[in-house]
Coordinates of C-alpha atoms in Angstrom, one line a residue:
Chain A
M1 CA -44.6 -13.8 -194.0
G2 CA -42.3 -15.7 -196.0
A3 CA -40.4 -19.0 -195.7
G4 CA -38.8 -17.8 -192.5
S5 CA -42.0 -18.5 -190.7
L6 CA -41.5 -22.1 -191.3
I7 CA -38.2 -21.8 -189.4
A8 CA -39.9 -19.8 -186.6
L9 CA -42.6 -22.6 -186.2
T10 CA -39.8 -25.4 -186.2
I11 CA -38.0 -23.5 -183.5
A12 CA -41.2 -23.0 -181.6
A13 CA -42.0 -26.7 -181.6
I14 CA -38.5 -27.6 -180.5
T15 CA -38.5 -25.1 -177.7
F16 CA -42.0 -26.0 -176.6
S17 CA -41.2 -29.8 -176.5
G18 CA -37.7 -29.3 -175.2
I19 CA -39.0 -27.1 -172.3
A20 CA -41.8 -29.4 -171.4
I21 CA -39.4 -32.4 -171.2
L22 CA -36.7 -30.4 -169.3
V23 CA -39.2 -29.1 -166.7
A24 CA -40.6 -32.7 -166.2
K25 CA -36.9 -33.9 -165.8
L26 CA -36.0 -31.2 -163.3
I27 CA -39.0 -31.7 -161.1
T28 CA -39.4 -35.4 -160.9
K29 CA -37.3 -37.7 -158.8
A30 CA -35.9 -40.7 -160.6
T31 CA -35.4 -43.9 -158.9
T32 CA -33.8 -47.1 -160.2
N33 CA -34.4 -50.7 -159.6
K34 CA -33.7 -53.9 -161.6
Q35 CA -37.1 -54.4 -163.1
K36 CA -37.9 -50.9 -164.0
G37 CA -36.2 -50.6 -167.4
E38 CA -37.5 -53.9 -168.8
P39 CA -39.5 -53.8 -171.9
Y40 CA -43.3 -54.0 -171.1
E41 CA -44.9 -57.3 -171.9
C42 CA -48.0 -57.7 -169.5
G43 CA -45.8 -58.2 -166.5
V44 CA -43.9 -61.4 -167.4
P45 CA -40.3 -61.3 -168.6
T46 CA -40.0 -60.9 -172.4
Q47 CA -39.6 -64.1 -174.6
G48 CA -36.9 -64.0 -177.2
P49 CA -35.6 -60.8 -179.0
N50 CA -37.8 -57.7 -179.1
W51 CA -37.2 -56.9 -182.8
V52 CA -39.6 -59.6 -184.0
Q53 CA -40.2 -60.6 -187.7
F54 CA -43.4 -59.1 -189.1
N55 CA -45.5 -59.8 -192.0
V56 CA -43.9 -59.3 -195.5
G57 CA -47.0 -57.9 -196.7
Y58 CA -46.0 -54.5 -195.1
Y59 CA -43.2 -54.1 -197.7
L60 CA -45.4 -54.9 -200.6
F61 CA -47.9 -52.4 -199.6
A62 CA -45.1 -49.8 -199.2
L63 CA -43.8 -50.6 -202.7
L64 CA -47.3 -50.2 -204.2
F65 CA -47.8 -47.1 -202.2
L66 CA -44.5 -45.7 -203.7
I67 CA -45.8 -46.0 -207.2
F68 CA -49.0 -44.4 -206.5
D69 CA -47.6 -41.6 -204.5
V70 CA -45.4 -40.7 -207.4
E71 CA -48.5 -40.8 -209.6
L72 CA -50.2 -38.4 -207.1
I73 CA -47.3 -36.0 -207.4
F74 CA -47.6 -35.8 -211.2
L75 CA -51.2 -35.2 -210.9
F76 CA -50.8 -32.0 -208.8
P77 CA -49.5 -29.8 -211.5
W78 CA -52.1 -31.4 -214.0
A79 CA -54.9 -30.5 -211.7
V80 CA -54.0 -26.8 -211.6
V81 CA -54.1 -26.3 -215.4
V82 CA -56.7 -28.9 -216.4
K83 CA -59.5 -26.2 -216.7
K84 CA -57.3 -24.1 -219.0
I85 CA -56.4 -27.0 -221.3
G86 CA -59.7 -28.8 -221.5
W87 CA -60.4 -32.0 -223.2
T88 CA -56.8 -32.8 -224.1
A89 CA -55.9 -32.9 -220.4
L90 CA -58.9 -35.2 -219.7
V91 CA -57.7 -37.7 -222.5
E92 CA -54.3 -37.6 -221.4
I93 CA -55.1 -38.5 -217.8
I94 CA -57.5 -41.2 -218.9
I95 CA -54.4 -42.8 -220.7
F96 CA -52.3 -42.3 -217.7
F97 CA -54.8 -43.9 -215.3
F98 CA -55.4 -46.7 -217.9
I99 CA -51.6 -47.6 -217.8
L100 CA -51.4 -47.2 -214.1
F101 CA -54.6 -49.3 -213.6
T102 CA -53.3 -52.1 -215.7
G103 CA -50.2 -52.3 -213.4
F104 CA -52.4 -52.2 -210.4
L105 CA -54.5 -55.2 -211.9
Y106 CA -51.3 -57.0 -212.4
A107 CA -50.3 -56.5 -208.7
H108 CA -53.8 -57.6 -207.8
K109 CA -53.7 -60.7 -209.9
K110 CA -50.3 -61.6 -208.5
G111 CA -51.7 -61.5 -205.0
A112 CA -49.8 -58.6 -203.7
L113 CA -52.9 -57.2 -202.2
K114 CA -53.8 -60.4 -200.3
W115 CA -52.9 -60.5 -196.6
K116 CA -51.4 -63.9 -195.9
Chain B
M1 CA -65.0 -3.2 -187.8
W2 CA -62.0 -4.7 -186.2
S3 CA -61.0 -8.3 -187.1
L4 CA -58.0 -10.6 -186.7
Q5 CA -56.7 -9.3 -190.0
N6 CA -56.8 -5.7 -189.0
I7 CA -55.2 -6.6 -185.6
A8 CA -52.4 -8.5 -187.4
D9 CA -51.9 -5.8 -190.0
S10 CA -51.7 -3.0 -187.3
V11 CA -49.4 -4.9 -185.2
Q12 CA -47.1 -5.6 -188.4
H13 CA -47.4 -1.7 -189.3
W14 CA -46.5 -0.7 -185.8
L15 CA -43.5 -3.1 -185.6
Y16 CA -42.1 -2.1 -189.0
A17 CA -42.5 1.7 -188.0
T18 CA -40.9 1.5 -184.7
F19 CA -37.9 -0.9 -185.3
N20 CA -35.6 -1.6 -188.1
P21 CA -36.6 -4.3 -190.5
T22 CA -34.5 -7.2 -189.2
I23 CA -35.5 -6.7 -185.5
A24 CA -39.1 -6.2 -186.6
M25 CA -39.1 -9.4 -188.5
L26 CA -37.5 -11.3 -185.6
I27 CA -40.2 -10.0 -183.3
E28 CA -42.8 -11.0 -185.7
F29 CA -41.4 -14.6 -185.8
A30 CA -41.3 -14.7 -182.0
I31 CA -45.0 -13.6 -181.9
I32 CA -45.8 -16.4 -184.5
G33 CA -43.9 -18.9 -182.3
V34 CA -45.8 -17.9 -179.2
L35 CA -49.1 -17.8 -180.8
A36 CA -48.6 -21.2 -182.4
I37 CA -47.6 -22.6 -179.0
G38 CA -50.7 -20.9 -177.4
L39 CA -52.9 -22.5 -180.1
F40 CA -51.4 -25.9 -179.5
S41 CA -51.9 -25.8 -175.7
M42 CA -55.5 -24.5 -176.1
L43 CA -56.3 -27.2 -178.7
G44 CA -54.9 -29.9 -176.4
L45 CA -57.0 -28.8 -173.6
V46 CA -60.1 -28.1 -175.5
L47 CA -60.0 -31.2 -177.7
I48 CA -59.2 -33.7 -174.9
Y49 CA -62.0 -32.2 -172.9
M50 CA -64.3 -32.4 -175.9
E51 CA -63.4 -35.9 -176.6
R52 CA -64.2 -37.0 -173.0
K53 CA -67.5 -35.1 -172.9
V54 CA -68.7 -36.3 -176.3
S55 CA -67.8 -39.9 -175.5
A56 CA -69.5 -39.7 -172.1
W57 CA -72.6 -38.1 -173.7
M58 CA -72.7 -41.0 -176.4
Q59 CA -72.5 -43.7 -173.6
L60 CA -75.0 -42.0 -171.2
R61 CA -72.2 -41.1 -168.7
L62 CA -71.3 -37.8 -167.1
G63 CA -67.6 -37.7 -168.1
P64 CA -65.2 -35.6 -166.0
N65 CA -67.2 -33.6 -163.5
R66 CA -65.1 -33.1 -160.3
V67 CA -62.2 -30.7 -161.3
G68 CA -63.6 -27.3 -161.7
P69 CA -67.2 -26.5 -163.1
K70 CA -68.3 -29.3 -165.2
G71 CA -64.8 -30.8 -165.0
V72 CA -63.2 -28.2 -167.4
F73 CA -59.9 -28.2 -165.4
Q74 CA -59.6 -32.1 -165.7
T75 CA -57.1 -31.8 -168.7
M76 CA -55.0 -29.3 -166.7
A77 CA -54.9 -31.7 -163.8
D78 CA -53.9 -34.5 -166.2
T79 CA -51.1 -32.4 -167.6
L80 CA -49.8 -31.6 -164.1
K81 CA -49.8 -35.3 -163.3
L82 CA -47.8 -36.1 -166.6
I83 CA -45.3 -33.3 -165.8
V84 CA -44.4 -34.9 -162.4
K85 CA -44.3 -38.4 -163.8
E86 CA -40.8 -39.8 -164.5
G87 CA -40.0 -40.1 -168.3
M88 CA -38.0 -43.2 -168.5
T89 CA -36.3 -45.0 -171.3
P90 CA -36.3 -48.7 -171.3
N91 CA -33.2 -50.8 -171.3
G92 CA -32.0 -51.7 -174.7
A93 CA -33.8 -48.9 -176.5
D94 CA -32.1 -46.7 -179.0
K95 CA -31.6 -43.7 -176.8
L96 CA -31.1 -41.2 -179.7
L97 CA -34.3 -42.2 -181.8
F98 CA -36.3 -42.8 -178.7
N99 CA -35.8 -39.2 -177.5
L100 CA -35.9 -37.7 -181.0
A101 CA -39.2 -39.1 -182.2
P102 CA -41.5 -36.8 -180.0
F103 CA -39.7 -33.8 -181.4
I104 CA -40.2 -35.0 -185.1
V105 CA -43.9 -35.6 -184.5
M106 CA -44.3 -32.1 -182.9
I107 CA -42.4 -30.3 -185.6
S108 CA -44.5 -31.7 -188.3
A109 CA -47.5 -30.9 -186.4
M110 CA -46.7 -27.3 -185.9
V111 CA -45.1 -26.6 -189.3
I112 CA -48.2 -27.7 -191.0
L113 CA -50.1 -24.8 -189.3
A114 CA -48.4 -22.3 -191.7
P115 CA -50.7 -22.2 -194.7
L116 CA -54.0 -22.7 -192.8
T117 CA -56.3 -19.6 -193.0
F118 CA -57.9 -19.2 -189.5
A119 CA -59.9 -16.2 -190.5
K120 CA -60.3 -13.8 -193.4
G121 CA -56.7 -12.7 -194.4
F122 CA -55.3 -14.3 -191.2
Q123 CA -52.7 -16.8 -192.0
I124 CA -49.0 -17.3 -191.2
W125 CA -47.8 -17.8 -194.9
D126 CA -50.0 -17.8 -198.0
I127 CA -47.7 -20.3 -199.7
N128 CA -48.7 -20.7 -203.4
I129 CA -48.6 -24.6 -203.1
G130 CA -50.4 -24.6 -199.8
V131 CA -52.6 -27.8 -200.3
F132 CA -49.5 -29.7 -201.6
F133 CA -47.4 -28.4 -198.7
I134 CA -50.0 -29.8 -196.2
A135 CA -50.1 -33.1 -198.0
A136 CA -46.3 -33.4 -197.9
I137 CA -45.7 -32.4 -194.3
S138 CA -48.6 -34.5 -192.9
S139 CA -46.8 -37.6 -194.3
L140 CA -43.7 -36.6 -192.2
S141 CA -45.2 -37.6 -188.9
V142 CA -45.2 -41.3 -189.9
I143 CA -41.3 -41.1 -189.7
G144 CA -41.6 -40.0 -186.1
I145 CA -44.1 -42.9 -185.5
L146 CA -41.9 -45.5 -187.1
M147 CA -38.9 -44.3 -185.2
A148 CA -40.7 -44.3 -181.9
G149 CA -41.9 -47.9 -182.5
W150 CA -38.5 -49.2 -183.7
A151 CA -36.5 -47.5 -180.9
S152 CA -38.7 -48.6 -178.0
N153 CA -37.2 -52.2 -178.0
N154 CA -40.8 -53.6 -177.4
K155 CA -42.8 -56.0 -179.6
Y156 CA -46.1 -54.0 -179.1
S157 CA -44.4 -50.8 -180.1
L158 CA -42.8 -52.4 -183.2
L159 CA -45.9 -54.1 -184.5
G160 CA -48.0 -50.9 -183.7
A161 CA -45.6 -48.7 -185.7
M162 CA -45.5 -51.1 -188.6
R163 CA -49.4 -51.1 -188.7
S164 CA -49.4 -47.5 -188.3
G165 CA -47.0 -46.8 -191.1
A166 CA -48.9 -49.2 -193.6
Q167 CA -52.1 -47.4 -192.7
I168 CA -51.0 -43.9 -192.9
V169 CA -49.2 -44.3 -196.3
S170 CA -52.1 -46.2 -197.9
Y171 CA -54.8 -43.8 -196.9
E172 CA -52.8 -40.9 -197.9
L173 CA -53.3 -41.9 -201.5
S174 CA -57.2 -41.5 -201.4
A175 CA -56.9 -38.4 -199.3
G176 CA -54.7 -36.9 -201.9
L177 CA -57.0 -37.9 -204.8
S178 CA -60.0 -36.3 -202.9
I179 CA -57.9 -33.1 -202.3
L180 CA -57.1 -33.2 -206.0
A181 CA -60.8 -33.1 -206.9
I182 CA -61.1 -29.7 -205.3
V183 CA -57.9 -28.5 -206.9
V184 CA -59.3 -29.4 -210.3
L185 CA -62.5 -27.4 -209.6
S186 CA -60.8 -24.4 -208.2
G187 CA -57.7 -24.5 -210.5
S188 CA -55.2 -23.5 -207.8
L189 CA -53.2 -25.0 -205.0
K190 CA -53.2 -21.7 -203.0
I191 CA -55.4 -21.9 -200.0
T192 CA -56.7 -18.3 -200.4
D193 CA -57.6 -18.9 -204.0
I194 CA -59.5 -22.2 -203.1
I195 CA -61.5 -20.2 -200.5
A196 CA -62.1 -17.4 -202.8
S197 CA -63.5 -19.8 -205.4
Q198 CA -66.2 -20.7 -203.0
E199 CA -67.4 -17.2 -202.6
N200 CA -70.8 -17.9 -204.3
G201 CA -71.2 -21.3 -202.5
W202 CA -69.2 -23.9 -200.9
W203 CA -67.9 -26.8 -203.1
I204 CA -70.1 -29.4 -201.2
F205 CA -73.1 -27.4 -202.5
K206 CA -71.7 -26.4 -206.0
G207 CA -70.0 -29.7 -207.0
H208 CA -72.8 -32.2 -207.3
V209 CA -72.4 -35.8 -206.4
P210 CA -68.7 -36.3 -207.3
V211 CA -67.7 -33.7 -204.7
W212 CA -69.8 -35.5 -202.0
I213 CA -68.1 -38.8 -202.9
A214 CA -64.7 -36.9 -202.6
F215 CA -65.8 -35.4 -199.2
V216 CA -66.9 -38.8 -197.8
I217 CA -63.6 -40.4 -199.0
F218 CA -61.6 -37.6 -197.5
I219 CA -63.3 -37.9 -194.2
I220 CA -62.7 -41.7 -194.1
A221 CA -59.0 -41.2 -195.2
V222 CA -58.3 -38.6 -192.6
T223 CA -59.8 -40.6 -189.9
A224 CA -57.4 -43.4 -190.8
E225 CA -54.4 -41.1 -191.2
T226 CA -55.0 -39.7 -187.8
N227 CA -55.1 -43.3 -186.3
R228 CA -58.7 -42.7 -185.1
A229 CA -61.1 -45.4 -184.3
P230 CA -62.5 -47.3 -186.3
F231 CA -58.9 -47.4 -187.8
D232 CA -57.0 -47.2 -184.5
L233 CA -55.1 -50.5 -185.2
A234 CA -51.9 -48.7 -184.4
E235 CA -52.8 -48.4 -180.8
A236 CA -55.6 -51.0 -180.4
E237 CA -55.7 -51.2 -176.6
S238 CA -57.0 -54.7 -176.4
E239 CA -54.3 -56.0 -178.9
L240 CA -51.2 -54.0 -178.6
T241 CA -51.5 -52.2 -175.2
A242 CA -50.7 -48.7 -176.7
G243 CA -49.1 -49.3 -180.0
F244 CA -46.0 -47.2 -180.8
H245 CA -46.1 -45.3 -177.5
T246 CA -46.3 -48.2 -175.2
E247 CA -43.0 -47.4 -173.8
Y248 CA -43.4 -43.7 -173.5
S249 CA -44.3 -42.1 -170.2
G250 CA -44.4 -38.6 -168.6
M251 CA -44.1 -35.6 -170.9
K252 CA -42.8 -37.5 -174.0
F253 CA -46.1 -39.5 -174.0
A254 CA -47.9 -36.1 -173.5
L255 CA -46.2 -34.7 -176.5
F256 CA -47.3 -37.6 -178.7
F257 CA -50.9 -37.2 -177.4
L258 CA -50.9 -33.5 -178.1
A259 CA -49.5 -33.9 -181.7
E260 CA -52.3 -36.4 -182.3
Y261 CA -55.0 -34.2 -181.4
V262 CA -53.4 -31.2 -183.3
N263 CA -53.2 -33.5 -186.2
I264 CA -57.0 -34.1 -186.0
F265 CA -57.6 -30.3 -185.8
V266 CA -55.4 -29.8 -188.9
V267 CA -57.2 -32.3 -191.1
C268 CA -60.5 -31.2 -190.1
A269 CA -59.5 -27.6 -190.9
L270 CA -58.3 -28.8 -194.3
G271 CA -61.6 -30.5 -194.8
A272 CA -63.3 -27.2 -193.8
I273 CA -61.3 -25.2 -196.2
L274 CA -61.6 -27.4 -199.2
F275 CA -65.2 -28.6 -199.0
L276 CA -66.9 -26.2 -196.5
G277 CA -65.6 -22.9 -197.7
G278 CA -63.1 -22.2 -194.9
W279 CA -64.1 -18.9 -193.3
M280 CA -66.8 -18.1 -195.9
P281 CA -70.2 -17.5 -194.4
L282 CA -73.2 -19.5 -195.4
H283 CA -75.1 -17.8 -198.2
F284 CA -78.2 -18.5 -200.2
G285 CA -78.8 -16.6 -203.4
T286 CA -77.5 -13.0 -203.6
G287 CA -78.3 -9.9 -201.6
T288 CA -80.9 -11.4 -199.3
K289 CA -81.4 -10.5 -195.7
F290 CA -80.2 -14.0 -194.6
N291 CA -76.8 -13.3 -196.2
E292 CA -76.4 -10.1 -194.4
V293 CA -77.1 -11.7 -191.1
M294 CA -74.5 -14.5 -191.9
D295 CA -72.0 -11.9 -192.8
Y296 CA -72.2 -10.3 -189.4
I297 CA -70.8 -13.4 -187.9
P298 CA -67.0 -13.1 -187.7
S299 CA -64.9 -15.2 -190.1
S300 CA -63.0 -16.9 -187.3
V301 CA -66.3 -18.2 -185.8
W302 CA -67.2 -19.7 -189.1
F303 CA -63.9 -21.4 -189.6
F304 CA -63.6 -22.8 -186.0
G305 CA -67.3 -23.7 -186.2
K306 CA -67.0 -25.9 -189.3
T307 CA -63.6 -27.3 -188.1
F308 CA -65.1 -28.4 -184.7
F309 CA -68.2 -29.8 -186.6
L310 CA -66.0 -32.0 -188.6
I311 CA -64.0 -33.1 -185.3
F312 CA -67.2 -33.9 -183.8
V313 CA -68.1 -36.1 -186.6
I314 CA -64.7 -38.0 -186.3
M315 CA -65.3 -38.4 -182.6
W316 CA -68.8 -39.7 -183.3
F317 CA -67.2 -42.4 -185.6
R318 CA -65.3 -43.7 -182.7
W319 CA -68.4 -44.7 -180.9
T320 CA -70.3 -45.9 -183.9
F321 CA -68.1 -48.5 -185.8
P322 CA -66.2 -51.4 -184.5
R323 CA -62.4 -51.6 -185.1
L324 CA -61.3 -53.2 -188.5
R325 CA -58.7 -56.0 -188.8
I326 CA -55.5 -55.0 -190.7
D327 CA -56.3 -57.0 -193.8
Q328 CA -59.8 -55.6 -193.9
L329 CA -58.3 -52.0 -193.5
L330 CA -56.0 -52.4 -196.3
N331 CA -58.6 -54.1 -198.5
L332 CA -61.0 -51.2 -198.0
E333 CA -58.3 -48.7 -199.1
W334 CA -56.7 -50.6 -202.1
K335 CA -59.7 -52.4 -203.4
Y336 CA -62.5 -49.9 -202.8
L337 CA -61.5 -46.2 -201.9
L338 CA -58.6 -46.0 -204.3
P339 CA -60.4 -47.1 -207.5
I340 CA -63.5 -45.2 -206.5
S341 CA -61.5 -42.0 -205.8
M342 CA -59.6 -42.4 -209.2
I343 CA -62.8 -42.7 -211.2
N344 CA -64.3 -39.9 -209.1
L345 CA -61.4 -37.6 -210.1
L346 CA -62.2 -38.4 -213.8
L347 CA -65.8 -37.4 -213.2
V348 CA -64.8 -34.1 -211.4
T349 CA -62.6 -33.3 -214.4
L350 CA -65.5 -33.8 -216.7
I351 CA -67.7 -31.6 -214.5
A352 CA -64.9 -28.9 -214.4
I353 CA -64.4 -29.0 -218.1
L354 CA -68.1 -28.8 -219.0
N355 CA -68.5 -26.1 -216.3
W356 CA -71.5 -28.0 -214.9
H357 CA -70.8 -26.7 -211.4
F358 CA -72.7 -23.5 -210.4

């Protein structure tokens, strides 16, 4: 099986979800009233806008994640060949981790990891 | 002896002998699609029943026991109920994104099945970067979750989606680093190569302490990645009603639910492949009677046995640990798991270079 199987699986997922939603739509009876479409909030009318502000910390963690995720992508090809290359690979990765960790410590010192 | 591999091979052989190549390929794709949908439905039914029975057992309850013998048809009855429920869209919701989100979550849950080895020589596509592929696709579902939360026009959904996003991306790092530990030891990203490297013993036995650490970190990280308790902040019932799928009802909700359980299966299958040898039977020494008996058990039974054991462990977590707070959760990842798994990766590299593993 080649890359075509991914397309087959994607089509299978779309058909499965599509048919499930379509069948449900065909056999259910929709009714409407004034309160039905209101956003759920424990039975009382919602206060203020629904797209509320959330903690800025989420962005900081997302930025940090980006750095480490890129690092992880670099590590994948390294991990495949490390056994063949041997000690050089280990020394290189220690230097790589050292630089990365310095940045991480800097972020930690700046309080990026603190949840305010 | 017939096995899943033989059946697949003979079906393929027959198809290519009977039809011309294009039609045979299309029929094969159709078979794959039908099998994947069948696996999805079966997993949904089995895992939800299992979840209920396990939690009932842990809390000294009976669990579902009315519909069918021992309540086995309870999940089917629930699915029927969800089909006849009206799937509504709340006022002010972004209709396109709201309806698109379940599809994205489902697609990412299904495409991820491609490189998994369900039995000896039985997998959809033996992609040469299999582990990397799984890591990449499993991070796609967070887009669906964020989409669902954002489009719902609901405060609970928005907060749940944000929490879920922060949590999934954070824990992906230590999951990735513990996957890398096994990649370093086996020297390949291909799933079949990783399994083949465990022929003389599973990595959990061969790799000493660093592999155990990697295994523990992997289990913690995937528990968080699949939004399971004790990391179920994204849908903490007592705080956020249902998190990102608060506004979903009927079949769309069912699709989210199904995708969640399939994701649990996928990560546990990955854990079984990387650390517990995939379909490899349990062996001690070479050429003993015990090994022969173990070889007699079909490889699919081994694979599903290990996977369901890991699923059971993750269900066990749910009734053992209390839920964390969001700051504790992120602290655990960034201040403990990430540094530990980075140092652990260096240790594993040392072991791999010195050939200290068996």
